Amino acid sequence: MRSAPADRVRELAGPGVPLGVPPDAGVPVLQVDDLSVAYQTRRGDVTAVDGVSFDLARGEFLGIVGESGCGKSTLLFAIAQLLAPPAQVTGGCVSFKGTDLTELTERQLAAIRWKELSVVMQSAMNALNPVKSVGSQFADAMRAHGVSSKREIAQRSAEVLAMVGIDGAHLKSYPHQLSGGMRQRSMIAMALLFTPDLVIMDEPTSALDVVAQRSLMVQIKELQAELGFAIIFVTHDMSLVSHFSDRLMVMYAGQVAEFGPTRRVFDAPLHPYSVGLLDAFPSIRGPQVPLTGIPGSPPDLAKLPGGCRFAPRCQKVMPACETTAPPLYQVDDIQVRCLLQAGRGPAGD
Amino acid sequence: MTDQAPDQAAARAAATATGPLLRTDGLTRHFRIGGGISRKTLHAVDDVSLAIGEREIVALAGESGSGKSTIARLLARIYQPTSGEIYFQGEPLSGLRSREQMLRYRSLVPMVFQDPFSSINPVFRVSHGILRGLKLHRPELSKPQRAAEAARVFETVGLTPAAEVLQRYPHELSGGQRQRVGFAQALALRPKLILADEPVSMLDVSIRIGLLNLMAELRDSQGVSILYITHDIASARYIADRLIVMYAGQIAEAGPVEDVLASPRHPYTQLLLSAVPDPRAPLSITAETDRGEPPRVIDPVPGCRFRWRCPLAIDECSHVTPQLRQLLPDHDAACHVARADAGIRAFG
Ligand SMILES: Nc1ncnc2c1ncn2[C@@H]1O[C@H](COP(=O)(O)OP(=O)(O)OP(=O)(O)O)[C@@H](O)[C@H]1O
Ligand SMILES: Nc1ncnc2c1ncn2[C@@H]1O[C@H](COP(=O)(O)OP(=O)(O)OP(=O)(O)O)[C@@H](O)[C@H]1O
Ligand code: SF4
Ligand SMILES: [Mg+2]
Ligand SMILES: [Mg+2]
């Protein structure tokens, strides 16, 4: 059940096509700068991602949480260059190991997918080809990147499948023959076929029981420590990010609401939305308490209000919040978009 | 093995005058996988007897791949059982023959699918599915009434502004929004029993609480029963009356949710509960932290299917399949070692 040794993964991946500068040169694996994405709709532009910036270092684990519909998947799609119309990048750029991804052709992108940058999408059912067995999809990905030996393909496929806790017999299974959690795990296995520099995962464990989840996360962390890839991990599971991510980004209505070291955000959340998120989950221990969540609903992304986007639901709302859109403030090592911090300097990078 | 009645559900049912809303008796579903010489039989669900009472939320948790969705699909008549029977309001489902009977059953017992990306027709606006459902299952409603009802249930699950969201195509919705469309569709049918397969897995904690409160409210004020399949044990505790834990196609343990959480008897339940993370506490990973392994459901051999991972396994476990037996009032476990007193602990 242990992960395959790093050397073996490298050997299989073969000599990589160098893209830009090697990751060790001190350049972040990923730089996202003021990225905005809008969906063009009948009702006008839906701004699903609005001015998001962050850098990701080699070996870093970034967790992203936020309300359903706040733009997390859209952000990931934009980073991985997987957006399709009516979605459009309306501003900013994404650079991967020093290369601006938006300038690459489809062919150049295909050369790095799976091998250097892999994506586990929110819907494994959508991402997997329904008419191909899991094993043949693994084989396709490996062949596309020059692994041609049948024996190697079979061996590596079995290794990654065992790593995610699925019976090897299922290499012959089609996606519809797997359970929800098994499909998710096959996608994770596929993302780890090579030695990517960046693995993007959109709620990859939402269909897994906690035992399988913990085992999988521990293995991913071990593999990450060994191979040094960076991870962006979107989840609704606060305990997952609390235990595994180095930094945590809380998104609200397309924007970064709060961003900083995970422990700091958990121990002393600054944004009223983060506070609400951290108060809203039930426990299996202790007395039962009725929970209410955060009353109200998020703004319509096609008709954004003038002031703070969280103002209509905020417990701490002040008159200024209704009219002034808060910028990101820097509070020690945390960035937070809330007028309660108006005395602080702007977040700079 | 014990000589206790294998059909606990039926025994319990007899105790109440009306009987449970739904019960299964030895429900089994096998799949053939592979082809040619590598042909194998996968035991997705084996000999499951369970009951769901009126006005009851039963949580179904357990390993990924243990057969939870298969049970829901069997109950929804999407899959036919390999053997065993399902009774709804005392009537066997195998007796449902006519299209009218099936239609009626489907509207009384709708299913919310685990994967909202593949269960909503991508070609039509989301209003299409729900309006069609209403037309089919609630023919007494006029067209404007149907539109109003669709808007009402969308608002109820937080899909606002409902009139606008109804006009969207599925690909214009986020994962969590699609998931709520599935729930709203079931809700619109005024069901007796909702088969909800991971209905909140893609929702943030705040919206999740809203939907959980809604489910509890449906039970309390409208007497709706829910089979709530989930990996989120804390949410099961929050709303469910009873908890059933599955392992490798079989029920490992079943009982009132607080009892099972307070004193889990099956070693797998103990493992599961010990792995429930507490976001406020540091993660405990020890050398013995269970690494999981594929459940052995393909051409399984007799004996307990958990024995390879079980620290308490005795000789009997490797050749006799443990039956579900009552250890405490209304609290059953399928384990040779589990006892009524809480002395034995494998994990946690
Ligand atoms: N094609 C589209 N046209 C119009 N709006 C869209 C489209 N796709 C997505 N949206 C909207 O953009 C917003 C962001 O969607 P996204 O899928 O990124 O959310 P998310 O944060 O991943 O949510 P979830 O946690 O529910 O998956 C949502 O409010 C959604 O309704
Ligand atoms: N149509 C099918 N053909 C073949 N095998 C199937 C089919 N449907 C389910 N299975 C198998 O049955 C077993 C149980 O699957 P099921 O989807 O019921 O699990 P589950 O408990 O819902 O898991 P999860 O929590 O991961 O969703 C799995 O091993 C799966 O591979
Ligand atoms: S800016 Fe105002 S409304 Fe917005 S989160 Fe801060 S206090 Fe609340
Ligand atoms: Mg999403
Ligand atoms: Mg399932």
mmCIF file of N, CA and C in Angstrom, chain B residues 24-111:
data_model
loop_
_atom_site.group_PDB
_atom_site.id
_atom_site.type_symbol
_atom_site.label_atom_id
_atom_site.label_comp_id
_atom_site.label_asym_id
_atom_site.label_seq_id
_atom_site.Cartn_x
_atom_site.Cartn_y
_atom_site.Cartn_z
ATOM 1 N N THR B 24 -36.381 -4.015 3.737
ATOM 2 C CA THR B 24 -35.821 -4.945 2.768
ATOM 3 C C THR B 24 -35.554 -6.247 3.485
ATOM 4 N N ASP B 25 -35.621 -7.316 2.726
ATOM 5 C CA ASP B 25 -35.429 -8.627 3.304
ATOM 6 C C ASP B 25 -34.382 -9.364 2.461
ATOM 7 N N GLY B 26 -33.193 -9.518 3.009
ATOM 8 C CA GLY B 26 -32.133 -10.243 2.317
ATOM 9 C C GLY B 26 -31.754 -9.641 0.969
ATOM 10 N N LEU B 27 -31.799 -8.335 0.888
ATOM 11 C CA LEU B 27 -31.547 -7.660 -0.387
ATOM 12 C C LEU B 27 -30.113 -7.915 -0.860
ATOM 13 N N THR B 28 -29.996 -8.365 -2.091
ATOM 14 C CA THR B 28 -28.701 -8.764 -2.636
ATOM 15 C C THR B 28 -28.583 -8.299 -4.078
ATOM 16 N N ARG B 29 -27.409 -7.752 -4.426
ATOM 17 C CA ARG B 29 -27.181 -7.393 -5.816
ATOM 18 C C ARG B 29 -25.735 -7.700 -6.187
ATOM 19 N N HIS B 30 -25.583 -8.565 -7.180
ATOM 20 C CA HIS B 30 -24.254 -8.897 -7.683
ATOM 21 C C HIS B 30 -24.080 -8.329 -9.084
ATOM 22 N N PHE B 31 -22.830 -8.032 -9.441
ATOM 23 C CA PHE B 31 -22.522 -7.598 -10.802
ATOM 24 C C PHE B 31 -21.460 -8.512 -11.376
ATOM 25 N N ARG B 32 -21.575 -8.785 -12.679
ATOM 26 C CA ARG B 32 -20.499 -9.504 -13.355
ATOM 27 C C ARG B 32 -19.510 -8.472 -13.846
ATOM 28 N N ILE B 33 -18.252 -8.679 -13.563
ATOM 29 C CA ILE B 33 -17.255 -7.759 -14.115
ATOM 30 C C ILE B 33 -16.179 -8.549 -14.857
ATOM 31 N N GLY B 34 -15.434 -7.850 -15.692
ATOM 32 C CA GLY B 34 -14.414 -8.513 -16.504
ATOM 33 C C GLY B 34 -15.099 -9.335 -17.583
ATOM 34 N N GLY B 35 -14.293 -9.943 -18.413
ATOM 35 C CA GLY B 35 -14.891 -10.760 -19.462
ATOM 36 C C GLY B 35 -14.042 -11.983 -19.683
ATOM 37 N N GLY B 36 -14.549 -12.931 -20.483
ATOM 38 C CA GLY B 36 -13.794 -14.122 -20.832
ATOM 39 C C GLY B 36 -13.345 -14.878 -19.601
ATOM 40 N N ILE B 37 -12.060 -15.228 -19.571
ATOM 41 C CA ILE B 37 -11.586 -16.059 -18.470
ATOM 42 C C ILE B 37 -11.457 -15.267 -17.166
ATOM 43 N N SER B 38 -11.374 -13.920 -17.273
ATOM 44 C CA SER B 38 -11.214 -13.149 -16.038
ATOM 45 C C SER B 38 -12.572 -12.725 -15.474
ATOM 46 N N ARG B 39 -13.624 -13.389 -15.928
ATOM 47 C CA ARG B 39 -14.957 -13.046 -15.475
ATOM 48 C C ARG B 39 -15.095 -13.285 -13.968
ATOM 49 N N LYS B 40 -15.605 -12.269 -13.267
ATOM 50 C CA LYS B 40 -15.728 -12.376 -11.819
ATOM 51 C C LYS B 40 -17.085 -11.853 -11.381
ATOM 52 N N THR B 41 -17.456 -12.190 -10.160
ATOM 53 C CA THR B 41 -18.711 -11.679 -9.624
ATOM 54 C C THR B 41 -18.413 -10.716 -8.487
ATOM 55 N N LEU B 42 -18.961 -9.527 -8.614
ATOM 56 C CA LEU B 42 -18.763 -8.510 -7.585
ATOM 57 C C LEU B 42 -20.014 -8.455 -6.711
ATOM 58 N N HIS B 43 -19.827 -8.663 -5.419
ATOM 59 C CA HIS B 43 -20.957 -8.658 -4.498
ATOM 60 C C HIS B 43 -21.160 -7.250 -3.957
ATOM 61 N N ALA B 44 -21.908 -6.440 -4.672
ATOM 62 C CA ALA B 44 -22.073 -5.039 -4.278
ATOM 63 C C ALA B 44 -22.907 -4.935 -3.003
ATOM 64 N N VAL B 45 -23.971 -5.724 -2.935
ATOM 65 C CA VAL B 45 -24.839 -5.727 -1.758
ATOM 66 C C VAL B 45 -25.180 -7.181 -1.452
ATOM 67 N N ASP B 46 -24.947 -7.601 -0.222
ATOM 68 C CA ASP B 46 -25.176 -8.987 0.152
ATOM 69 C C ASP B 46 -26.074 -9.094 1.370
ATOM 70 N N ASP B 47 -27.259 -9.647 1.165
ATOM 71 C CA ASP B 47 -28.122 -10.027 2.267
ATOM 72 C C ASP B 47 -28.385 -8.876 3.248
ATOM 73 N N VAL B 48 -28.861 -7.769 2.710
ATOM 74 C CA VAL B 48 -29.119 -6.612 3.565
ATOM 75 C C VAL B 48 -30.593 -6.539 3.941
ATOM 76 N N SER B 49 -30.846 -6.566 5.267
ATOM 77 C CA SER B 49 -32.206 -6.379 5.754
ATOM 78 C C SER B 49 -32.215 -5.111 6.589
ATOM 79 N N LEU B 50 -32.988 -4.154 6.139
ATOM 80 C CA LEU B 50 -33.061 -2.903 6.882
ATOM 81 C C LEU B 50 -34.486 -2.382 6.836
ATOM 82 N N ALA B 51 -34.785 -1.434 7.709
ATOM 83 C CA ALA B 51 -36.120 -0.854 7.726
ATOM 84 C C ALA B 51 -36.018 0.652 7.913
ATOM 85 N N ILE B 52 -36.931 1.342 7.257
ATOM 86 C CA ILE B 52 -37.015 2.790 7.426
ATOM 87 C C ILE B 52 -38.432 3.090 7.879
ATOM 88 N N GLY B 53 -38.550 3.676 9.060
ATOM 89 C CA GLY B 53 -39.873 3.919 9.621
ATOM 90 C C GLY B 53 -40.511 5.169 9.055
ATOM 91 N N GLU B 54 -41.785 5.347 9.386
ATOM 92 C CA GLU B 54 -42.457 6.599 9.068
ATOM 93 C C GLU B 54 -41.754 7.702 9.853
ATOM 94 N N ARG B 55 -41.627 8.887 9.220
ATOM 95 C CA ARG B 55 -41.086 10.009 9.962
ATOM 96 C C ARG B 55 -39.723 9.707 10.550
ATOM 97 N N GLU B 56 -38.905 9.019 9.779
ATOM 98 C CA GLU B 56 -37.613 8.639 10.322
ATOM 99 C C GLU B 56 -36.507 8.996 9.330
ATOM 100 N N ILE B 57 -35.405 9.515 9.841
ATOM 101 C CA ILE B 57 -34.225 9.712 8.996
ATOM 102 C C ILE B 57 -33.219 8.633 9.368
ATOM 103 N N VAL B 58 -32.912 7.794 8.379
ATOM 104 C CA VAL B 58 -31.930 6.736 8.596
ATOM 105 C C VAL B 58 -30.676 7.110 7.829
ATOM 106 N N ALA B 59 -29.562 7.233 8.535
ATOM 107 C CA ALA B 59 -28.306 7.553 7.867
ATOM 108 C C ALA B 59 -27.612 6.260 7.474
ATOM 109 N N LEU B 60 -27.081 6.242 6.259
ATOM 110 C CA LEU B 60 -26.351 5.073 5.765
ATOM 111 C C LEU B 60 -24.926 5.539 5.480
ATOM 112 N N ALA B 61 -23.992 5.041 6.290
ATOM 113 C CA ALA B 61 -22.603 5.457 6.135
ATOM 114 C C ALA B 61 -21.767 4.225 5.873
ATOM 115 N N GLY B 62 -20.486 4.395 5.712
ATOM 116 C CA GLY B 62 -19.625 3.233 5.517
ATOM 117 C C GLY B 62 -18.597 3.492 4.449
ATOM 118 N N GLU B 63 -17.814 2.443 4.212
ATOM 119 C CA GLU B 63 -16.728 2.531 3.255
ATOM 120 C C GLU B 63 -17.146 2.979 1.886
ATOM 121 N N SER B 64 -16.262 3.673 1.235
ATOM 122 C CA SER B 64 -16.465 3.955 -0.180
ATOM 123 C C SER B 64 -16.467 2.624 -0.926
ATOM 124 N N GLY B 65 -17.500 2.381 -1.727
ATOM 125 C CA GLY B 65 -17.589 1.130 -2.470
ATOM 126 C C GLY B 65 -18.279 0.014 -1.705
ATOM 127 N N SER B 66 -18.890 0.349 -0.558
ATOM 128 C CA SER B 66 -19.484 -0.710 0.257
ATOM 129 C C SER B 66 -20.912 -1.046 -0.153
ATOM 130 N N GLY B 67 -21.461 -0.325 -1.136
ATOM 131 C CA GLY B 67 -22.783 -0.694 -1.631
ATOM 132 C C GLY B 67 -23.906 0.260 -1.275
ATOM 133 N N LYS B 68 -23.586 1.417 -0.757
ATOM 134 C CA LYS B 68 -24.626 2.363 -0.337
ATOM 135 C C LYS B 68 -25.459 2.866 -1.512
ATOM 136 N N SER B 69 -24.774 3.318 -2.566
ATOM 137 C CA SER B 69 -25.524 3.811 -3.730
ATOM 138 C C SER B 69 -26.296 2.674 -4.388
ATOM 139 N N THR B 70 -25.722 1.489 -4.368
ATOM 140 C CA THR B 70 -26.411 0.350 -4.959
ATOM 141 C C THR B 70 -27.712 0.078 -4.193
ATOM 142 N N ILE B 71 -27.673 0.173 -2.875
ATOM 143 C CA ILE B 71 -28.896 -0.007 -2.092
ATOM 144 C C ILE B 71 -29.929 1.047 -2.505
ATOM 145 N N ALA B 72 -29.491 2.306 -2.597
ATOM 146 C CA ALA B 72 -30.434 3.362 -2.972
ATOM 147 C C ALA B 72 -31.022 3.087 -4.354
ATOM 148 N N ARG B 73 -30.176 2.642 -5.272
ATOM 149 C CA ARG B 73 -30.672 2.358 -6.618
ATOM 150 C C ARG B 73 -31.620 1.165 -6.645
ATOM 151 N N LEU B 74 -31.383 0.213 -5.780
ATOM 152 C CA LEU B 74 -32.314 -0.918 -5.676
ATOM 153 C C LEU B 74 -33.651 -0.427 -5.131
ATOM 154 N N LEU B 75 -33.582 0.412 -4.100
ATOM 155 C CA LEU B 75 -34.824 0.917 -3.511
ATOM 156 C C LEU B 75 -35.579 1.796 -4.504
ATOM 157 N N ALA B 76 -34.836 2.472 -5.390
ATOM 158 C CA ALA B 76 -35.483 3.342 -6.373
ATOM 159 C C ALA B 76 -35.922 2.576 -7.616
ATOM 160 N N ARG B 77 -35.699 1.277 -7.618
ATOM 161 C CA ARG B 77 -36.052 0.422 -8.766
ATOM 162 C C ARG B 77 -35.268 0.781 -10.020
ATOM 163 N N ILE B 78 -34.042 1.278 -9.831
ATOM 164 C CA ILE B 78 -33.175 1.521 -10.990
ATOM 165 C C ILE B 78 -32.435 0.223 -11.279
ATOM 166 N N TYR B 79 -32.026 -0.460 -10.223
ATOM 167 C CA TYR B 79 -31.462 -1.801 -10.353
ATOM 168 C C TYR B 79 -32.490 -2.800 -9.843
ATOM 169 N N GLN B 80 -32.467 -3.998 -10.418
ATOM 170 C CA GLN B 80 -33.283 -5.087 -9.898
ATOM 171 C C GLN B 80 -32.413 -5.931 -8.971
ATOM 172 N N PRO B 81 -32.975 -6.397 -7.858
ATOM 173 C CA PRO B 81 -32.148 -7.212 -6.967
ATOM 174 C C PRO B 81 -31.788 -8.564 -7.592
ATOM 175 N N THR B 82 -30.615 -9.067 -7.249
ATOM 176 C CA THR B 82 -30.233 -10.420 -7.628
ATOM 177 C C THR B 82 -31.093 -11.400 -6.833
ATOM 178 N N SER B 83 -31.268 -11.065 -5.546
ATOM 179 C CA SER B 83 -32.251 -11.798 -4.750
ATOM 180 C C SER B 83 -32.697 -10.898 -3.605
ATOM 181 N N GLY B 84 -33.701 -11.350 -2.878
ATOM 182 C CA GLY B 84 -34.232 -10.537 -1.791
ATOM 183 C C GLY B 84 -35.406 -9.702 -2.252
ATOM 184 N N GLU B 85 -36.064 -9.076 -1.309
ATOM 185 C CA GLU B 85 -37.288 -8.335 -1.628
ATOM 186 C C GLU B 85 -37.316 -7.009 -0.874
ATOM 187 N N ILE B 86 -38.015 -6.053 -1.481
ATOM 188 C CA ILE B 86 -38.219 -4.751 -0.859
ATOM 189 C C ILE B 86 -39.718 -4.582 -0.639
ATOM 190 N N TYR B 87 -40.106 -4.171 0.559
ATOM 191 C CA TYR B 87 -41.520 -3.931 0.842
ATOM 192 C C TYR B 87 -41.733 -2.454 1.123
ATOM 193 N N PHE B 88 -42.684 -1.851 0.411
ATOM 194 C CA PHE B 88 -43.024 -0.459 0.683
ATOM 195 C C PHE B 88 -44.457 -0.425 1.188
ATOM 196 N N GLN B 89 -44.659 0.132 2.351
ATOM 197 C CA GLN B 89 -45.961 0.128 3.011
ATOM 198 C C GLN B 89 -46.547 -1.284 3.015
ATOM 199 N N GLY B 90 -45.648 -2.238 3.263
ATOM 200 C CA GLY B 90 -46.064 -3.631 3.396
ATOM 201 C C GLY B 90 -46.192 -4.415 2.091
ATOM 202 N N GLU B 91 -46.168 -3.713 0.953
ATOM 203 C CA GLU B 91 -46.351 -4.400 -0.330
ATOM 204 C C GLU B 91 -45.003 -4.690 -0.985
ATOM 205 N N PRO B 92 -44.800 -5.898 -1.508
ATOM 206 C CA PRO B 92 -43.534 -6.184 -2.188
ATOM 207 C C PRO B 92 -43.416 -5.389 -3.497
ATOM 208 N N LEU B 93 -42.227 -4.819 -3.735
ATOM 209 C CA LEU B 93 -42.050 -4.022 -4.951
ATOM 210 C C LEU B 93 -42.056 -4.884 -6.203
ATOM 211 N N SER B 94 -41.720 -6.163 -6.039
ATOM 212 C CA SER B 94 -41.723 -7.029 -7.222
ATOM 213 C C SER B 94 -43.143 -7.152 -7.760
ATOM 214 N N GLY B 95 -44.119 -6.774 -6.949
ATOM 215 C CA GLY B 95 -45.512 -6.830 -7.385
ATOM 216 C C GLY B 95 -45.930 -5.616 -8.207
ATOM 217 N N LEU B 96 -45.083 -4.560 -8.225
ATOM 218 C CA LEU B 96 -45.438 -3.381 -9.023
ATOM 219 C C LEU B 96 -45.292 -3.728 -10.493
ATOM 220 N N ARG B 97 -46.372 -3.654 -11.224
ATOM 221 C CA ARG B 97 -46.307 -4.062 -12.617
ATOM 222 C C ARG B 97 -46.618 -2.897 -13.558
ATOM 223 N N SER B 98 -47.752 -2.266 -13.349
ATOM 224 C CA SER B 98 -48.205 -1.286 -14.333
ATOM 225 C C SER B 98 -47.382 -0.009 -14.273
ATOM 226 N N ARG B 99 -47.433 0.743 -15.351
ATOM 227 C CA ARG B 99 -46.720 1.999 -15.439
ATOM 228 C C ARG B 99 -47.237 2.965 -14.362
ATOM 229 N N GLU B 100 -48.538 2.939 -14.114
ATOM 230 C CA GLU B 100 -49.124 3.833 -13.107
ATOM 231 C C GLU B 100 -48.552 3.536 -11.729
ATOM 232 N N GLN B 101 -48.456 2.226 -11.420
ATOM 233 C CA GLN B 101 -47.914 1.855 -10.106
ATOM 234 C C GLN B 101 -46.474 2.326 -9.960
ATOM 235 N N MET B 102 -45.683 2.134 -11.023
ATOM 236 C CA MET B 102 -44.284 2.549 -10.972
ATOM 237 C C MET B 102 -44.168 4.054 -10.808
ATOM 238 N N LEU B 103 -44.994 4.763 -11.562
ATOM 239 C CA LEU B 103 -44.983 6.221 -11.516
ATOM 240 C C LEU B 103 -45.318 6.709 -10.116
ATOM 241 N N ARG B 104 -46.313 6.072 -9.535
ATOM 242 C CA ARG B 104 -46.730 6.463 -8.199
ATOM 243 C C ARG B 104 -45.604 6.198 -7.194
ATOM 244 N N TYR B 105 -44.990 5.022 -7.330
ATOM 245 C CA TYR B 105 -43.897 4.697 -6.411
ATOM 246 C C TYR B 105 -42.749 5.695 -6.572
ATOM 247 N N ARG B 106 -42.413 6.008 -7.819
ATOM 248 C CA ARG B 106 -41.301 6.938 -8.056
ATOM 249 C C ARG B 106 -41.577 8.316 -7.482
ATOM 250 N N SER B 107 -42.847 8.726 -7.478
ATOM 251 C CA SER B 107 -43.107 10.053 -6.936
ATOM 252 C C SER B 107 -43.159 10.014 -5.414
ATOM 253 N N LEU B 108 -43.525 8.865 -4.850
ATOM 254 C CA LEU B 108 -43.519 8.752 -3.390
ATOM 255 C C LEU B 108 -42.105 8.551 -2.866
ATOM 256 N N VAL B 109 -41.258 7.906 -3.681
ATOM 257 C CA VAL B 109 -39.900 7.572 -3.247
ATOM 258 C C VAL B 109 -38.868 8.042 -4.286
ATOM 259 N N PRO B 110 -38.665 9.343 -4.396
ATOM 260 C CA PRO B 110 -37.699 9.826 -5.383
ATOM 261 C C PRO B 110 -36.268 9.684 -4.888
ATOM 262 N N MET B 111 -35.341 9.677 -5.835
ATOM 263 C CA MET B 111 -33.938 9.542 -5.474
ATOM 264 C C MET B 111 -33.165 10.799 -5.863
#
